[in-house]
């Protein structure tokens, strides 16, 4: 499946290809993002790492790192 | 905490022990942790005038949000905010706006000071003339102003939004650079050595991880668009932070272990370095370890090249 993902740290929207039935964890792995450093939101609702990705859009990755 | 249906339905976090919490139960959990930290380390007395250092980032907004709640429950605890505008183009304007908006909305008094007004130059311009890393200059002068202004304004405590991740980074940095004297000044509360020239500094988010703090900020609508200081890439701290996050991912619990072992040796560290005593800067009378404080030494250099 193809997903539209926004990563705030890079301020870009990306299209990511993943196997069907993938989880949030798989997505982060594919994007080479350490789960400790982000929270993931789908439609403004925080989702946990083991959650399966059903929606194809409205996925937001929010950096938790303080900016200075 | 009781097992609730709401928590299994829409969890926002999975705690290290495996428990899942929804937004409202996580908010309670997080605030409970902060209040416990305050009690455990005796950060706040019965009657205080606290000033919270507000950068406009998620940590300081979370801190002020919770202290403001505390103050509403307890009228003998007064809370205001202090913000330092260092003068960092493309970054500070945005966070400053967030800080002002938050204080206005919550009717919190904001005390605002700038490098430009206090020292004659913005940080951006200081960097042009000094042969120093931006974060070094920024950190020394910001701490100097925070302490000086909180003291002048008569506050009894200066609260900062430092979280568990920040503290871990500082501990490791001092370790790697063999600077144990700097570590002796860390901890959830510092500057209490009966020294009237120092306003004691407290860190109520001491036991909250950066990620927990972000989840709290996000859940309580305190999180703004991502902004990052353009100077951060130049920092040693950023390297340490990435290393610690890699370790945490591979070996969960690493950061808590660093903090817990540090808290065990902290009393020894503090008393070990106390003997050397604290002197005062012979220019500005602020606390200093040698004849001149770091801030005055920097300001001297700036004057020479200006
Ligand atoms: S990253 Fe460095 S220069 Fe930027 S605000 Fe933080 S300490 Fe100051
Ligand atoms: Zn719940
Ligand atoms: Zn001085």
XYZ file of C-alpha atoms and ligand atoms in Angstrom:
384
model
C 0.000 0.000 0.000
C 0.968 3.610 -0.607
C 0.850 6.092 2.249
C 1.021 9.856 2.407
C 3.135 10.878 5.345
C 4.016 14.321 6.661
C 7.212 14.616 8.713
C 7.310 17.953 10.557
C 11.055 17.957 11.145
C 11.725 17.980 7.403
C 8.517 19.857 6.641
C 7.785 17.514 3.729
C 4.984 15.229 2.630
C 6.254 11.890 1.381
C 4.740 8.907 -0.352
C 5.860 5.695 1.296
C 5.313 2.180 -0.045
C 4.708 -0.526 2.492
C 3.418 -4.089 2.531
C -0.293 -4.406 3.332
C -1.022 -4.944 6.973
C 2.036 -2.938 8.048
C 2.227 -1.215 11.415
C 3.381 2.222 12.579
C 6.615 0.573 13.608
C 7.207 -0.711 10.066
C 6.589 2.766 8.696
C 9.168 4.347 11.010
C 11.652 1.622 10.188
C 11.208 2.230 6.478
C 11.734 5.974 6.984
C 14.748 5.308 9.220
C 13.243 7.260 12.110
C 13.955 6.251 15.700
C 10.540 5.752 17.419
C 11.962 7.277 20.628
C 12.245 10.631 18.855
C 8.729 11.012 17.416
C 5.030 10.664 18.003
C 2.784 9.512 15.185
C -0.670 10.918 14.607
C -3.406 9.772 12.264
C -6.183 12.326 11.832
C -4.812 14.173 14.861
C -5.151 11.085 17.047
C -1.920 9.688 18.497
C -1.303 6.061 17.494
C 1.037 3.556 19.120
C 3.823 1.684 17.369
C 2.043 -1.657 17.171
C -1.047 -0.150 15.531
C -1.825 -1.345 11.997
C -1.996 1.319 9.319
C -5.430 1.369 7.763
C -5.755 4.954 6.576
C -3.639 5.899 3.623
C -3.427 9.586 4.393
C -3.443 12.102 7.197
C -0.410 10.477 8.772
C 1.765 12.915 10.658
C 5.118 12.261 12.252
C 5.900 14.804 14.952
C 9.394 15.264 16.306
C 9.601 15.299 20.107
C 13.068 16.785 20.189
C 13.370 20.267 21.671
C 14.523 22.772 19.169
C 17.169 24.576 21.227
C -4.222 3.254 38.011
C -7.520 1.518 37.304
C -7.924 -0.338 34.035
C -10.331 1.651 31.927
C -12.084 0.962 28.695
C -11.183 4.398 27.376
C -7.517 3.509 27.755
C -7.635 0.343 25.678
C -9.706 2.051 22.992
C -7.641 5.141 22.235
C -4.256 4.865 23.904
C -1.743 7.673 23.389
C 1.115 5.942 25.196
C 2.368 2.556 26.238
C 4.208 2.819 29.545
C 7.430 0.829 30.035
C 5.498 -1.700 32.144
C 3.141 -2.288 29.219
C 0.133 -0.346 30.450
C -1.740 1.738 27.883
C -3.276 5.102 28.725
C -5.765 7.294 26.887
C -5.384 11.049 26.572
C -7.183 11.994 29.768
C -5.649 9.258 31.911
C -2.202 10.037 30.549
C -2.704 13.713 31.413
C -3.524 12.695 34.994
C -0.550 10.321 35.080
C 1.855 12.966 33.768
C 0.675 15.696 36.130
C 0.806 13.222 39.002
C 4.412 12.462 38.130
C 5.324 16.160 38.093
C 3.606 16.793 41.456
C 5.369 13.746 42.925
C 8.705 15.047 41.658
C 7.998 18.397 43.297
C 7.257 16.675 46.638
C 10.043 14.094 46.444
C 12.783 16.673 45.902
C 11.106 19.436 47.874
C 11.149 21.786 44.901
C 8.370 24.113 46.048
C 7.654 25.354 49.564
C 4.355 26.456 51.102
C 4.675 30.022 49.946
C 6.618 30.907 46.813
C 6.928 33.358 43.963
C 7.966 31.140 41.086
C 9.133 32.361 37.718
C 9.132 29.877 34.857
C 11.697 30.266 32.090
C 9.531 30.264 28.968
C 11.121 29.693 25.574
C 7.890 28.933 23.771
C 8.922 25.333 23.111
C 6.882 22.336 24.283
C 8.862 21.752 27.490
C 8.542 25.251 28.876
C 4.886 25.524 27.817
C 4.113 22.231 29.546
C 5.957 23.383 32.657
C 4.122 26.700 32.838
C 0.769 25.050 32.079
C 1.214 22.693 35.050
C 2.643 25.317 37.431
C -0.292 27.543 36.564
C -2.667 24.733 37.539
C -0.789 24.333 40.809
C -1.018 28.056 41.496
C -4.776 28.022 40.923
C -5.165 25.229 43.460
C -2.864 26.980 45.885
C -3.039 30.800 46.063
C 0.135 31.010 48.143
C 2.101 29.836 45.109
C 2.429 32.698 42.622
C 3.587 31.988 39.092
C 4.930 34.296 36.382
C 6.994 33.713 33.242
C 10.335 35.066 32.036
C 11.452 34.978 28.413
C 14.832 35.863 26.962
C 15.008 37.017 23.370
C 18.566 36.142 22.353
C 18.105 37.478 18.852
C 18.187 34.375 16.643
C 16.796 35.123 13.233
C 14.238 32.739 11.777
C 13.670 31.008 15.112
C 13.110 33.145 18.165
C 10.439 35.356 16.545
C 8.200 32.311 16.189
C 8.682 30.905 19.676
C 8.345 34.390 21.151
C 4.950 34.738 19.529
C 3.870 31.398 20.983
C 5.088 32.431 24.442
C 3.223 35.731 24.365
C 0.040 34.143 23.082
C 0.086 31.486 25.797
C 0.618 33.987 28.617
C -2.084 36.296 27.339
C -4.598 33.483 27.031
C -3.833 32.174 30.519
C -3.430 35.581 32.157
C 0.139 34.934 33.253
C 2.523 37.858 33.602
C 5.387 37.626 31.112
C 8.702 39.335 31.896
C 10.586 39.810 28.639
C 14.286 40.689 28.252
C 16.536 40.737 25.214
C 20.279 40.353 24.549
C 20.059 43.389 22.296
C 18.733 45.625 25.049
C 20.779 44.184 27.919
C 24.095 43.639 26.094
C 23.835 45.867 23.029
C 23.987 43.020 20.483
C 21.804 40.182 19.282
C 23.225 36.669 19.549
C 23.452 36.494 15.747
C 25.752 39.534 15.747
C 27.782 38.336 18.729
C 28.601 35.153 16.839
C 29.922 37.202 13.931
C 32.515 38.877 16.146
C 33.328 36.121 18.651
C 35.309 32.999 18.032
C 32.885 30.876 20.066
C 30.189 28.312 19.390
C 26.719 29.932 19.325
C 25.341 27.599 21.991
C 28.186 28.455 24.383
C 27.507 32.188 24.162
C 23.739 31.673 24.147
C 23.781 29.398 27.196
C 26.110 31.499 29.347
C 24.363 34.800 28.670
C 20.846 33.373 28.934
C 21.592 31.752 32.314
C 23.184 34.987 33.475
C 20.123 37.058 32.560
C 17.667 34.539 33.960
C 19.414 34.516 37.318
C 19.987 38.267 37.446
C 16.449 39.227 36.456
C 14.694 36.655 38.641
C 16.691 37.924 41.590
C 15.995 41.582 40.826
C 12.296 40.844 40.434
C 12.222 39.132 43.834
C 11.325 35.592 42.797
C 12.025 32.753 45.208
C 12.432 29.982 42.598
C 13.374 29.844 38.934
C 11.694 26.882 37.239
C 12.992 25.489 33.957
C 11.491 22.974 31.542
C 14.479 20.607 31.588
C 13.249 17.051 31.157
C 14.837 13.673 31.766
C 16.431 13.627 28.305
C 18.030 17.057 28.785
C 19.467 16.002 32.124
C 20.841 12.727 30.697
C 22.544 14.653 27.921
C 24.146 17.044 30.405
C 25.332 14.191 32.619
C 26.937 12.372 29.690
C 28.444 15.548 28.221
C 30.098 16.370 31.537
C 31.283 12.795 31.824
C 32.785 12.816 28.317
C 34.449 16.161 28.892
C 35.633 15.369 32.403
C 33.657 18.227 33.893
C 32.308 16.838 37.146
C 32.089 20.281 38.664
C 29.376 21.081 36.127
C 27.592 17.847 37.042
C 27.620 18.882 40.697
C 25.416 21.811 39.698
C 22.830 19.535 38.032
C 19.939 17.737 39.725
C 16.251 18.555 40.215
C 17.115 21.535 42.425
C 20.290 23.597 42.502
C 21.676 26.840 43.828
C 20.268 26.414 47.327
C 23.558 26.826 49.203
C 22.186 29.650 51.370
C 23.414 31.978 48.725
C 21.304 35.085 48.342
C 22.846 35.893 44.982
C 21.441 32.778 43.396
C 17.757 32.162 42.915
C 17.380 28.390 43.393
C 16.605 26.654 40.110
C 14.085 23.830 39.962
C 13.263 21.263 37.274
C 9.757 19.901 37.867
C 9.867 17.832 34.624
C 13.006 16.066 35.852
C 11.522 12.569 35.658
C 9.496 13.071 32.463
C 11.023 11.941 29.190
C 11.067 14.168 26.167
C 8.559 11.913 24.439
C 6.145 11.921 27.398
C 6.390 15.696 27.527
C 5.634 15.925 23.803
C 2.617 13.642 24.186
C 1.353 15.783 27.075
C 1.894 18.969 25.060
C 0.190 17.472 22.007
C -2.773 16.160 24.006
C -3.267 19.515 25.705
C -2.900 21.571 22.522
C 0.364 23.164 23.596
C 2.368 21.914 20.641
C 2.973 24.370 17.857
C 4.504 23.827 14.449
C 7.970 22.405 14.597
C 10.689 25.033 14.887
C 14.330 24.399 15.451
C 17.147 26.770 16.251
C 19.427 26.996 13.206
C 22.461 26.680 15.505
C 21.552 23.328 16.994
C 23.345 21.262 14.356
C 26.596 22.760 15.535
C 26.130 21.451 19.013
C 27.918 18.651 20.813
C 24.688 18.130 22.716
C 22.868 17.075 19.539
C 25.444 14.299 19.004
C 25.022 13.059 22.557
C 21.242 13.208 22.188
C 21.283 11.038 19.062
C 23.590 8.553 20.716
C 21.359 8.293 23.795
C 18.236 7.859 21.671
C 19.903 5.057 19.689
C 20.804 3.377 22.958
C 17.322 3.854 24.385
C 15.818 2.235 21.297
C 18.173 -0.759 21.527
C 18.170 -0.994 25.315
C 14.942 0.472 26.730
C 15.423 2.010 30.162
C 18.908 3.371 29.505
C 17.962 6.976 30.218
C 16.179 6.156 33.458
C 19.228 4.188 34.573
C 21.484 7.145 33.893
C 19.246 9.429 35.963
C 18.799 6.976 38.817
C 22.498 6.270 39.183
C 23.234 9.982 38.935
C 20.756 10.763 41.720
C 22.571 8.239 43.906
C 25.943 9.953 43.581
C 24.647 13.542 43.406
C 24.795 14.258 47.183
C 28.459 13.173 47.226
C 29.203 15.271 44.168
C 27.522 18.322 45.662
C 29.321 18.106 48.985
C 32.626 17.307 47.268
C 32.533 20.517 45.270
C 31.014 22.673 48.001
C 34.360 23.088 49.763
C 35.678 25.162 46.888
C 33.011 27.720 47.727
C 31.456 30.302 45.505
C 32.994 33.648 44.716
C 31.514 36.713 43.144
C 32.364 38.336 39.880
C 34.414 41.447 40.555
C 32.571 43.285 37.788
C 28.900 42.467 38.054
C 28.753 40.831 41.521
C 26.988 37.805 40.080
C 28.136 34.406 41.360
C 31.334 33.240 39.664
C 33.873 30.478 40.136
C 36.893 32.684 39.322
C 37.541 36.446 39.477
C 35.289 37.275 36.580
C 32.095 35.450 35.686
C 31.786 33.734 32.297
C 29.210 36.255 31.137
C 31.446 39.242 31.905
C 34.398 37.552 30.224
C 32.303 37.121 27.070
C 30.952 40.665 27.238
C 34.536 41.964 27.574
C 35.481 40.185 24.378
C 32.453 41.603 22.606
C 33.357 45.137 23.699
C 36.895 44.721 22.396
C 35.851 43.665 18.915
C 32.686 45.671 18.580
S 20.460 25.678 20.033
Fe 22.150 26.841 20.896
S 21.985 28.883 19.999
Fe 20.020 27.844 19.673
S 18.743 28.454 21.411
Fe 19.725 26.518 21.970
S 21.612 27.142 23.034
Fe 20.863 28.954 21.931
Zn -8.498 6.108 29.942
Zn 30.171 39.198 35.938
